[in-house]
PDB file of C-alpha atoms and ligand atoms in Angstrom:
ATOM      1  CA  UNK A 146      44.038   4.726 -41.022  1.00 93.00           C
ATOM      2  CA  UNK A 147      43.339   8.614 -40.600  1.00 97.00           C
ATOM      3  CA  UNK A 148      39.891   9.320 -40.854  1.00 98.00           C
ATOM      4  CA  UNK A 149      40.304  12.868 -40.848  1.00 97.00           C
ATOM      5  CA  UNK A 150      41.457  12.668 -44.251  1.00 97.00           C
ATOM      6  CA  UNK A 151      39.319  11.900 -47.647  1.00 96.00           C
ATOM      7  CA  UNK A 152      39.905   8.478 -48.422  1.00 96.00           C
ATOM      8  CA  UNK A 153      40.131   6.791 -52.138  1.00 96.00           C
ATOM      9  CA  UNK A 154      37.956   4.229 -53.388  1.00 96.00           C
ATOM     10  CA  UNK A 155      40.542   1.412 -52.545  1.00 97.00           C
ATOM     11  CA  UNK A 156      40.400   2.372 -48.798  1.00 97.00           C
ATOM     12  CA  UNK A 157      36.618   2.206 -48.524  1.00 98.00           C
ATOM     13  CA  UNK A 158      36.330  -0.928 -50.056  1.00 98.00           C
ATOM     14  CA  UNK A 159      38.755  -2.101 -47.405  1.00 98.00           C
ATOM     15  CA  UNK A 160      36.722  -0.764 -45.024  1.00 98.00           C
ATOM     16  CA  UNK A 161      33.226  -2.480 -46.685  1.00 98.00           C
ATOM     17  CA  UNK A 162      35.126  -5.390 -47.060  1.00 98.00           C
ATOM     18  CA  UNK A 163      36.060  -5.387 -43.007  1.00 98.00           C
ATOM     19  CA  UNK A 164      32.643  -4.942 -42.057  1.00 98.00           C
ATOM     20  CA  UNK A 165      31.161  -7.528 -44.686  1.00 98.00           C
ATOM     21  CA  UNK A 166      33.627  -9.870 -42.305  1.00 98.00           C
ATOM     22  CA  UNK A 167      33.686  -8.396 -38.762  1.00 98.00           C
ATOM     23  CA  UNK A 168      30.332  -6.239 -38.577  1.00 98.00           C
ATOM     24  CA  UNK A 169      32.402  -4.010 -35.936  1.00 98.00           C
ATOM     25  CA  UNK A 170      35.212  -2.043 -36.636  1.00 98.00           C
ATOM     26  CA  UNK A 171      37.235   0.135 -33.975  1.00 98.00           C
ATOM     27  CA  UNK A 172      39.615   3.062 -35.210  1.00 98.00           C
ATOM     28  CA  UNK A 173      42.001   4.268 -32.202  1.00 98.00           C
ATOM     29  CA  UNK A 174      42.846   7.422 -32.165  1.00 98.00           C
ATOM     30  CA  UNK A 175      40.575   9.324 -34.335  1.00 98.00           C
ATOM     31  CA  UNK A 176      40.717  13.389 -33.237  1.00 98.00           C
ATOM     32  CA  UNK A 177      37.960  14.073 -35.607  1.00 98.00           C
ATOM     33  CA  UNK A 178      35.863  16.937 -36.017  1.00 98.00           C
ATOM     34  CA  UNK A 179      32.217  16.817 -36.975  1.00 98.00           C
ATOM     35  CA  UNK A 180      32.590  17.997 -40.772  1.00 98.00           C
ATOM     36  CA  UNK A 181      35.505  14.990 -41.303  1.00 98.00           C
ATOM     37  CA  UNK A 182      33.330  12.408 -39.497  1.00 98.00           C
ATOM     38  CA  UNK A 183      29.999  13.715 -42.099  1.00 98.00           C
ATOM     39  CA  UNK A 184      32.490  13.530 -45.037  1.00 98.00           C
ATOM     40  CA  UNK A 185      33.940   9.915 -43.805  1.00 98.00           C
ATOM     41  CA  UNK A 186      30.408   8.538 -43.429  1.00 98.00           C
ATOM     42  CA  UNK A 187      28.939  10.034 -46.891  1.00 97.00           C
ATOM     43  CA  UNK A 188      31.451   7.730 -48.413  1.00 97.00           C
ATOM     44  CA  UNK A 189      29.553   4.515 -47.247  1.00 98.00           C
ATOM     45  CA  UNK A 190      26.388   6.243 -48.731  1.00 97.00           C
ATOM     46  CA  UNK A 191      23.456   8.314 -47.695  1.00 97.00           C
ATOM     47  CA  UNK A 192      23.353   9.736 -44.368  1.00 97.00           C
ATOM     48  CA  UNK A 193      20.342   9.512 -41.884  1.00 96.00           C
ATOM     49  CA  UNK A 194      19.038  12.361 -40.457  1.00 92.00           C
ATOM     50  CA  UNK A 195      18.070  12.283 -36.661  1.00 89.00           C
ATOM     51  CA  UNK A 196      14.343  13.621 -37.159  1.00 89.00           C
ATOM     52  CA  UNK A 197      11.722  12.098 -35.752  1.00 86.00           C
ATOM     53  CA  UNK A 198      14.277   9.178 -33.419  1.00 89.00           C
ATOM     54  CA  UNK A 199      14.125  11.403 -30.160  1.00 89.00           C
ATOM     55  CA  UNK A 200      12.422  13.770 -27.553  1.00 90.00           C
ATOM     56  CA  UNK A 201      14.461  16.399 -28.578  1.00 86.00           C
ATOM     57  CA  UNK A 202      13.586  19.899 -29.268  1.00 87.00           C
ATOM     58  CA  UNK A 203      15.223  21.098 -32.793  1.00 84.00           C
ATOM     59  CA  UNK A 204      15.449  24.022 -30.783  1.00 86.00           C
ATOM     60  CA  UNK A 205      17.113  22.492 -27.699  1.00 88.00           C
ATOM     61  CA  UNK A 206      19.924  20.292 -30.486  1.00 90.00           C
ATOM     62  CA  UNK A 207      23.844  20.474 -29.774  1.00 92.00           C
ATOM     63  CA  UNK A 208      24.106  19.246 -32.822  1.00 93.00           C
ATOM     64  CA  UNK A 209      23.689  18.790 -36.641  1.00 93.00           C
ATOM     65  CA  UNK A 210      19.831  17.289 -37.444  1.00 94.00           C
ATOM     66  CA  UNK A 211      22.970  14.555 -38.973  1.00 95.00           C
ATOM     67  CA  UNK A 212      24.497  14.228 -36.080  1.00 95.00           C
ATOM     68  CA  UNK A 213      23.166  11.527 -33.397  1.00 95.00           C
ATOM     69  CA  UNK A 214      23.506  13.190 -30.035  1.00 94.00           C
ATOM     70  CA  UNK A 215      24.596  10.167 -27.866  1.00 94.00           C
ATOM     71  CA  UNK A 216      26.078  12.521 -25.181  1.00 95.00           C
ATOM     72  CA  UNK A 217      24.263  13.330 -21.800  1.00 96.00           C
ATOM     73  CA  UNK A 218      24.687  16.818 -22.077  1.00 96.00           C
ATOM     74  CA  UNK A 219      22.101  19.662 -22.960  1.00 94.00           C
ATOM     75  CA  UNK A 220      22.700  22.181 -25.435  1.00 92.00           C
ATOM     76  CA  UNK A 221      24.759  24.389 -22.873  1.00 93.00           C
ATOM     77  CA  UNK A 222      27.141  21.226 -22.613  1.00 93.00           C
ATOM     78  CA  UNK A 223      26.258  20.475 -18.899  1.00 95.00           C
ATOM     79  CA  UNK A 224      25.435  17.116 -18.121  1.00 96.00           C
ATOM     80  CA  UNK A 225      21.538  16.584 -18.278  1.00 96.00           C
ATOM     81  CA  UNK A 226      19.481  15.975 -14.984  1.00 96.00           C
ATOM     82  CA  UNK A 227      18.894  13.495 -13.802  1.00 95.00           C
ATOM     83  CA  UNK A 228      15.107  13.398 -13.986  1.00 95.00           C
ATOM     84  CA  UNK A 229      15.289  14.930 -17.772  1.00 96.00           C
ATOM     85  CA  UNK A 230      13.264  14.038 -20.277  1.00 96.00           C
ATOM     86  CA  UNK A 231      15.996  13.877 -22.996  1.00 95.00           C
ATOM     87  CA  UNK A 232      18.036  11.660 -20.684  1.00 96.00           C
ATOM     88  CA  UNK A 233      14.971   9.172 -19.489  1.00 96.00           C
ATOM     89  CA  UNK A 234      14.389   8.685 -22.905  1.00 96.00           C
ATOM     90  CA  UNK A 235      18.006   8.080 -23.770  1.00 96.00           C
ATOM     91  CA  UNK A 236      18.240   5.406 -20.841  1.00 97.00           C
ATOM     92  CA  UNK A 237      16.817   3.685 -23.810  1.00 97.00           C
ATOM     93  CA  UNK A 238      20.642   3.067 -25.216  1.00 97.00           C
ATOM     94  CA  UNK A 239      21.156   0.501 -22.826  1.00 98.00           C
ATOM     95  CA  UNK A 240      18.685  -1.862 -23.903  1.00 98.00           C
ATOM     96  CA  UNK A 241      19.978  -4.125 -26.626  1.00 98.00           C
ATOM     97  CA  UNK A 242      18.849  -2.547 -30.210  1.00 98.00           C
ATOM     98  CA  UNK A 243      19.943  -2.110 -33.553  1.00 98.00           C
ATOM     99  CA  UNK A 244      19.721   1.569 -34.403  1.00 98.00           C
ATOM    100  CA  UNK A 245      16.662   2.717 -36.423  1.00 98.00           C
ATOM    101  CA  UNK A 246      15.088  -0.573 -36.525  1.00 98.00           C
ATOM    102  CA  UNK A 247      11.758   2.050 -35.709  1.00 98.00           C
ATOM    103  CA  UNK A 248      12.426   3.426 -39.270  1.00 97.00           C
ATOM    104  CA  UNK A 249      10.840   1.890 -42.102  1.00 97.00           C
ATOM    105  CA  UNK A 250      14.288   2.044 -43.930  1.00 97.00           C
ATOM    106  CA  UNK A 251      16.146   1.140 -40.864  1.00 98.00           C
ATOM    107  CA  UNK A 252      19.686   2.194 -40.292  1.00 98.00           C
ATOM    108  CA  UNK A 253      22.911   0.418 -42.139  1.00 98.00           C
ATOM    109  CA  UNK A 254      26.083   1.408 -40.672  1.00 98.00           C
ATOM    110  CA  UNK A 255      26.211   3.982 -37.500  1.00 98.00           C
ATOM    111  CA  UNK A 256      29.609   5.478 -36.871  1.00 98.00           C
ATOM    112  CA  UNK A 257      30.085   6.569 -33.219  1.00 98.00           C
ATOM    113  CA  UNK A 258      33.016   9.145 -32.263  1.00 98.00           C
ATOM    114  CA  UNK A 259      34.138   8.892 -28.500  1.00 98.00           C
ATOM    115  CA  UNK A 260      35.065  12.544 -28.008  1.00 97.00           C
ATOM    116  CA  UNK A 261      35.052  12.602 -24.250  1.00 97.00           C
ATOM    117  CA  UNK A 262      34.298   9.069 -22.756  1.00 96.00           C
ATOM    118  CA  UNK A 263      33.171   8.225 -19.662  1.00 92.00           C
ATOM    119  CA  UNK A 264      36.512   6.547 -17.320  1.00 90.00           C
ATOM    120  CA  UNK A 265      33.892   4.777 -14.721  1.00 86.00           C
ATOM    121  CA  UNK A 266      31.267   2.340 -17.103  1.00 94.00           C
ATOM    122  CA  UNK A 267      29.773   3.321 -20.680  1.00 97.00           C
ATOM    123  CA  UNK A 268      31.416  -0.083 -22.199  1.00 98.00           C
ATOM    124  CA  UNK A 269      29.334  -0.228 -25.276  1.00 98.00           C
ATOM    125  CA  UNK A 270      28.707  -4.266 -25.870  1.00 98.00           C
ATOM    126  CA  UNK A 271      28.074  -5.251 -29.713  1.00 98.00           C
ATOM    127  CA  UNK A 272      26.109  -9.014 -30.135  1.00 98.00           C
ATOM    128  CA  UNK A 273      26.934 -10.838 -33.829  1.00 98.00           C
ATOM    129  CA  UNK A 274      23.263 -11.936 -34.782  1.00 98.00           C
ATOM    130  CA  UNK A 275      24.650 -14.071 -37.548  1.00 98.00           C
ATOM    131  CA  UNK A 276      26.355 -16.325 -35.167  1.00 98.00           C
ATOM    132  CA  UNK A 277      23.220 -16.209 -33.051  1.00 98.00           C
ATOM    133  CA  UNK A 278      21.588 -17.229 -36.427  1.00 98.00           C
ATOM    134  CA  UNK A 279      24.140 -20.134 -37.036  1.00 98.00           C
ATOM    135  CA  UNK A 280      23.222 -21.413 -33.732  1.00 98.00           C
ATOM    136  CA  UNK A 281      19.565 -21.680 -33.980  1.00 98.00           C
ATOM    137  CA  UNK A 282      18.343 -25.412 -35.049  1.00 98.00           C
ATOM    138  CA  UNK A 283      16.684 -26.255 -38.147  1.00 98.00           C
ATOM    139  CA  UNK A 284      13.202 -26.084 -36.194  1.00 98.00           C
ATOM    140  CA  UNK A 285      13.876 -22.834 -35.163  1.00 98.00           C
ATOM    141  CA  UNK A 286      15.566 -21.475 -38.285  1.00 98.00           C
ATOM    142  CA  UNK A 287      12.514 -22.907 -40.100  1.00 98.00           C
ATOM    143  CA  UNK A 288       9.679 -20.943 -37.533  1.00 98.00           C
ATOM    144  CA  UNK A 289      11.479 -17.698 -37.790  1.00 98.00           C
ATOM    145  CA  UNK A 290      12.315 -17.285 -41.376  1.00 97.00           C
ATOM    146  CA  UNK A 291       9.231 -15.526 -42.499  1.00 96.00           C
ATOM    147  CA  UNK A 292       7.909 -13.416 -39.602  1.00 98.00           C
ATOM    148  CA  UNK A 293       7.832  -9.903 -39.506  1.00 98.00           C
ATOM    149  CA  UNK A 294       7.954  -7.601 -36.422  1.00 98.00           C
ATOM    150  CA  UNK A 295       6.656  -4.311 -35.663  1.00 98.00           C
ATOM    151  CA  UNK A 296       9.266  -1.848 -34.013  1.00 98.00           C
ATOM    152  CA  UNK A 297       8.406   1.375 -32.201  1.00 98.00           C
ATOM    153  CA  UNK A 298      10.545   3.526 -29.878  1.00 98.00           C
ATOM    154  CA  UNK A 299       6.964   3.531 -27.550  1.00 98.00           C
ATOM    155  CA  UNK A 300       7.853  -0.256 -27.139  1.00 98.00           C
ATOM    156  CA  UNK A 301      11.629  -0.205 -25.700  1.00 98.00           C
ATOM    157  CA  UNK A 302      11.117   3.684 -24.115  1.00 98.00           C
ATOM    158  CA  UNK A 303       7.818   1.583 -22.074  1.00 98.00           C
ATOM    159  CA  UNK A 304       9.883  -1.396 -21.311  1.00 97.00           C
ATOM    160  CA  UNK A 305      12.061   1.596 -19.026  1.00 97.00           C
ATOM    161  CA  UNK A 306       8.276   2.846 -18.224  1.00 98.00           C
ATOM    162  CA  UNK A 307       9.299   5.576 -20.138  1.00 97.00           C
ATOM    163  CA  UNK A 308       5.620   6.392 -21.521  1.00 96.00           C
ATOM    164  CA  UNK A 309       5.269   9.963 -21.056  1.00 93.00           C
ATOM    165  CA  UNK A 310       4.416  11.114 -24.073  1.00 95.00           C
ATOM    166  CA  UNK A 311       2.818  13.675 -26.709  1.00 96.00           C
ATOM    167  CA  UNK A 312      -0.024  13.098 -29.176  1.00 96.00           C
ATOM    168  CA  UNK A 313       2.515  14.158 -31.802  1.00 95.00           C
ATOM    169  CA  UNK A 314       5.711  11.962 -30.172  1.00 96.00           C
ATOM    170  CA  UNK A 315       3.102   8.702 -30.475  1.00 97.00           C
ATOM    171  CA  UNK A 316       2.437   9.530 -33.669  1.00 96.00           C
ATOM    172  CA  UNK A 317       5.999  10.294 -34.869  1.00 96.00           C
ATOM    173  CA  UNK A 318       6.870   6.498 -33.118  1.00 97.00           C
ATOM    174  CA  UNK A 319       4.277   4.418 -35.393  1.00 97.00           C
ATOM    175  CA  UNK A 320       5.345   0.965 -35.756  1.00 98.00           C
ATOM    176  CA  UNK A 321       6.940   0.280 -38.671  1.00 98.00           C
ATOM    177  CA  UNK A 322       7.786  -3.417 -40.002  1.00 98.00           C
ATOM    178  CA  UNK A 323      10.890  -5.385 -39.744  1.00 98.00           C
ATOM    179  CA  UNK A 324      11.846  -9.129 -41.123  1.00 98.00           C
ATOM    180  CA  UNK A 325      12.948 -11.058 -38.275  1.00 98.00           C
ATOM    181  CA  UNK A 326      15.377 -12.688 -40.803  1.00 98.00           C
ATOM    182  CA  UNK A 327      17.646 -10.988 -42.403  1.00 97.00           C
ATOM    183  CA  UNK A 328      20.369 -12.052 -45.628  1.00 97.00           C
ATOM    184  CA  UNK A 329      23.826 -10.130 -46.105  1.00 97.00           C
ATOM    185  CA  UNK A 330      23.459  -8.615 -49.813  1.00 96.00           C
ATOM    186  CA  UNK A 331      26.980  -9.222 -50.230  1.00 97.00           C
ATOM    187  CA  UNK A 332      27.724 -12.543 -48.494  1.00 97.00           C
ATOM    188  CA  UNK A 333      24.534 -14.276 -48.324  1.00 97.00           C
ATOM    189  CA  UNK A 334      24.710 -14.640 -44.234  1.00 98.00           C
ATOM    190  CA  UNK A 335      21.613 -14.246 -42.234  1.00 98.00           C
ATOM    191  CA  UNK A 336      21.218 -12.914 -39.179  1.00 98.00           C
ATOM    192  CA  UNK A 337      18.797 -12.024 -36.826  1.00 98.00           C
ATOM    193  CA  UNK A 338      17.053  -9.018 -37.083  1.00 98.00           C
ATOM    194  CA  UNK A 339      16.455  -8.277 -32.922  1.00 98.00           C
ATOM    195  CA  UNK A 340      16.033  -4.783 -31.091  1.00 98.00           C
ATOM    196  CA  UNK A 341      14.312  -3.563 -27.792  1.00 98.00           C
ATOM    197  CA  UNK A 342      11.682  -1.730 -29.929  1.00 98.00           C
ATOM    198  CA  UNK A 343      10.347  -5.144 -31.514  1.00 98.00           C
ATOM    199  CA  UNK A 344       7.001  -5.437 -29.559  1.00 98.00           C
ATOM    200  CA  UNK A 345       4.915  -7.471 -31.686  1.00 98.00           C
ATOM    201  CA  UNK A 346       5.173 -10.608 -34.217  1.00 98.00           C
ATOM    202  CA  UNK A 347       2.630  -9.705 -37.626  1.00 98.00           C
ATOM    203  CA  UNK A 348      -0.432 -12.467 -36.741  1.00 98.00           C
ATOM    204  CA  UNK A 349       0.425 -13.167 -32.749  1.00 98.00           C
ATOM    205  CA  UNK A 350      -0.540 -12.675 -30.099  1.00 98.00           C
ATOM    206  CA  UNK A 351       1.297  -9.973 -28.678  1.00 98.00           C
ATOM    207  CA  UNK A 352       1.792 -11.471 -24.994  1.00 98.00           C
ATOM    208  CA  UNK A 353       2.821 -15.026 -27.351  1.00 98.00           C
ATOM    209  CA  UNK A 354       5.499 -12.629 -29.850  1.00 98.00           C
ATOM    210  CA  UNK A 355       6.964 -10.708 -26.838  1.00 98.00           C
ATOM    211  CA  UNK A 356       8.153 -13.844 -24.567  1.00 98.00           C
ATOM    212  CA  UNK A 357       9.196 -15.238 -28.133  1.00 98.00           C
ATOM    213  CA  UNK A 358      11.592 -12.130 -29.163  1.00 98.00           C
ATOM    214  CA  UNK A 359      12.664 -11.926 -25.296  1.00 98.00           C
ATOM    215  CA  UNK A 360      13.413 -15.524 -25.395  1.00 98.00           C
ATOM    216  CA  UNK A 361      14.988 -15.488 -28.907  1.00 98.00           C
ATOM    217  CA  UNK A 362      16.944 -11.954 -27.785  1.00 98.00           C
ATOM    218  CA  UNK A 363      18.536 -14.059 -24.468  1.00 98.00           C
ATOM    219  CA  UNK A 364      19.513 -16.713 -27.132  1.00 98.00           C
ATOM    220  CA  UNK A 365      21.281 -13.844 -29.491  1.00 98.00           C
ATOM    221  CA  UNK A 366      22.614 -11.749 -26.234  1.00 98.00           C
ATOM    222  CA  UNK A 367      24.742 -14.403 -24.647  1.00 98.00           C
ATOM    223  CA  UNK A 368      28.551 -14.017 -23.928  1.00 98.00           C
ATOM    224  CA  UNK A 369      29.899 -16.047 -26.297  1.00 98.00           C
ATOM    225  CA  UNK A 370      28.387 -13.892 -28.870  1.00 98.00           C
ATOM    226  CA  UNK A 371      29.267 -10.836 -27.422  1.00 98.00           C
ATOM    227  CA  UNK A 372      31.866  -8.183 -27.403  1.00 98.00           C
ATOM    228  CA  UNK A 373      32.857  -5.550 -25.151  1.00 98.00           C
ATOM    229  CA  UNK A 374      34.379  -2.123 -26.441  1.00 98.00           C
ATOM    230  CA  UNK A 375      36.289  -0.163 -23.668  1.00 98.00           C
ATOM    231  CA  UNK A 376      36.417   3.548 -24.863  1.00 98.00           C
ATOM    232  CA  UNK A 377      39.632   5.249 -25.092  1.00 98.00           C
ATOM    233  CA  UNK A 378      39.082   9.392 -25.636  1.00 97.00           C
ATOM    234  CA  UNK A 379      39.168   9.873 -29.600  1.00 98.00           C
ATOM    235  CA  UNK A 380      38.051   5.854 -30.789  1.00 98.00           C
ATOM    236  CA  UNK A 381      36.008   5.962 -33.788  1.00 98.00           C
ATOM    237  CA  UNK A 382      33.857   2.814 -33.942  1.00 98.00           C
ATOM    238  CA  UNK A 383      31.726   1.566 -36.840  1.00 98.00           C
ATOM    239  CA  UNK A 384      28.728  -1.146 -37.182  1.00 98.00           C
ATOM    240  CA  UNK A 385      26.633  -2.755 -39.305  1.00 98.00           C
ATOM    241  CA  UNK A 386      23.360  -3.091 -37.729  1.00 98.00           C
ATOM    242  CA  UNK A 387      22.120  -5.440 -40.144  1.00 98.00           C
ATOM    243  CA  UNK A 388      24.122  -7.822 -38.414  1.00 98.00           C
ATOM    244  CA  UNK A 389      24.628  -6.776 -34.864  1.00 98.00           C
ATOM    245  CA  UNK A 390      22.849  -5.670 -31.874  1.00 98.00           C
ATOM    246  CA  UNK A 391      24.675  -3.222 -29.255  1.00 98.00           C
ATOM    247  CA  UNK A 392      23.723  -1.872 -25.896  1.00 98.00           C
ATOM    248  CA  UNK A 393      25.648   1.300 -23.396  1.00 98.00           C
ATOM    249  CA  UNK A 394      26.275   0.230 -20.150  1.00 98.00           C
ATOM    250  CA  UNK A 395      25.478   2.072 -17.139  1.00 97.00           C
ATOM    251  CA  UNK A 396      27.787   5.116 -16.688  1.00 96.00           C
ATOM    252  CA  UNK A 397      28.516   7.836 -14.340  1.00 95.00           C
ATOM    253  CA  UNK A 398      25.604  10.716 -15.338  1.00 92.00           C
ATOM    254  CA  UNK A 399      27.473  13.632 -13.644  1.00 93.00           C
ATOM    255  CA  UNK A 400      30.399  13.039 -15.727  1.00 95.00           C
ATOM    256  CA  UNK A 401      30.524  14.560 -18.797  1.00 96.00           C
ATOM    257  CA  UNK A 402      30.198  12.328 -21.801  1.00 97.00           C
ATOM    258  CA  UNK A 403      30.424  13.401 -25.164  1.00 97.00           C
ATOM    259  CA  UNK A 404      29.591  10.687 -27.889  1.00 97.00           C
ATOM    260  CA  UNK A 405      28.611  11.619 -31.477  1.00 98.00           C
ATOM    261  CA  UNK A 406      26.669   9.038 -34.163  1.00 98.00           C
ATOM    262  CA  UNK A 407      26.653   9.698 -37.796  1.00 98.00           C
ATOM    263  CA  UNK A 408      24.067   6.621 -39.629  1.00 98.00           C
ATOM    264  CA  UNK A 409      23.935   5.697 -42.530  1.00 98.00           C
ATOM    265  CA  UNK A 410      20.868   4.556 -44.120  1.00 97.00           C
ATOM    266  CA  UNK A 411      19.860   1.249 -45.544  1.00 97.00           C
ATOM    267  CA  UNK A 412      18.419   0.703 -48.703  1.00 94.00           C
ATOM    268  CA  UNK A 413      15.002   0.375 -47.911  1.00 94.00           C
ATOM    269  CA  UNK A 414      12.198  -1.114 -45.988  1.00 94.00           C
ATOM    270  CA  UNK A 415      13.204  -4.781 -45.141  1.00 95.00           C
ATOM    271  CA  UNK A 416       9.895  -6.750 -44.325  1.00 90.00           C
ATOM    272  CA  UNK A 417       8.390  -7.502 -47.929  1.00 79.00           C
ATOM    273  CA  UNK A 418      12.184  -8.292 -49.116  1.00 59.00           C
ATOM    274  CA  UNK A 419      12.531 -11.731 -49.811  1.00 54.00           C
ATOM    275  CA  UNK A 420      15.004 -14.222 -47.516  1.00 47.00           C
ATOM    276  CA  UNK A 421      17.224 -15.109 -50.532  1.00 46.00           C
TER     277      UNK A 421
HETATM  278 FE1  FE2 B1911      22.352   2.659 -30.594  1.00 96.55          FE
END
């Protein structure tokens, strides 16, 4: 497919109907520009914005407020320090998530453009938390399928010791809640509902909820559920983060990297919908 063209109705259900399946989808050799990636992504519905998910200054932004900024380079497009803020907090990527899970409407699909990719590292690894689901005994399925967790970007940036931060950045990360269960609207699947910024179960005790989630998150993370995408310069790939986790790998910080997320949203707040 060219995704620098508009697509008709027939081609986007193809492409719902792929990620209903697959949850990841990889389109080679995509030389897109930022306005043709915005335009491809409103088709799947309404965009995220990037407010309040960073450290970022609006005033310091490369990019369009709808533009994820998953490079390592500053506004100047020079790799970022080593010791900067922006990129200490971004160190965050490489901790298994699904993307917004710290919003109360937490993302849907995120749509990453590999516009200059790193040649040493940067693999980015996608888990299937359905299948991690499936493999979870009755016991198990049975204790999870009604918690909710709180998420907050304070909980994965600390588990880096990232924990530098403002009165106004604490209060911009406030928990929101998460089902720990979630059910495909369209097939009826379930899946886990993991990420790094899950640091507490609603009614545990939080020392009791975080071994849980890291034990349940080893569970969900191993090989056999996991997939490795190599970057080639100009690979568009999409997932659903309803039903996937996805971590960066280490990569070379002096080389520049230039990666660029559009999000779309999810319907709405998932912890007082009901497991159908
Ligand atoms: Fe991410």
């Amino acid at each position: 497919m060219d995704l620098t063209q508009p697509l008709d109705e027939a081609a986007v259900a193809a492409i719902e109907g792929g990620m209903d399946r697959y949850a990841v989808l990889v389109f080679p050799g995509q030389d897109i520009t930022d306005a043709q990636q915005l335009a491809f992504t409103e088709g799947f519905g309404a965009l995220e914005t990037t407010v309040a998910g960073n450290v970022s200054k609006a005033s310091e932004a490369r990019l369009d407020v709808r533009l994820a900024d998953v490079s390592n380079l500053d506004q100047h497009g020079k790799p970022l320090a080593r010791d900067d803020r922006r990129r200490m907090f971004n160190l965050g990527n490489q901790l298994w998530h699904s993307d917004s899970s710290f919003r109360a409407t937490p993302a849907k699909y995120s749509i990453l453009s590999g516009r200059r990719v790193s040649t040493g590292g940067g693999n980015t690894e996608f888990a299937d938390m359905r299948a991690a689901y499936d493999a979870l005994d009755g016991a198990a399925r049975a204790e999870i399928e009604e918690l909710v967790c709180e998420h907050s970007l304070m909980v994965s940036r600390g588990v880096l010791g990232f924990t530098d931060l403002t009165v106004e950045e604490r209060a911009m990360f406030a928990p929101v809640r998460q089902r720990l269960v979630r059910t495909h609207p369209v097939t009826g699947r379930r899946s886990l509902y993991l990420s790094s910024h899950a640091g507490s179960i609603v009614g545990w005790p939080v020392p009791e909820a975080r071994a849980f989630l890291r034990d349940l998150t080893e569970h969900a993370t191993a090989p056999r559920f996991v997939h490795a995408h190599v970057w080639a310069p100009f690979d568009l790939v999409m997932w659903d983060n309803r039903q996937t986790m996805h971590r960066v790998r280490r990569f070379d910080a002096a080389q520049v990297r230039d990666m660029r997320r559009t999000t779309v949203a999810g319907d709405g707040p998932t912890w007082q919908a009901q497991a159908a």
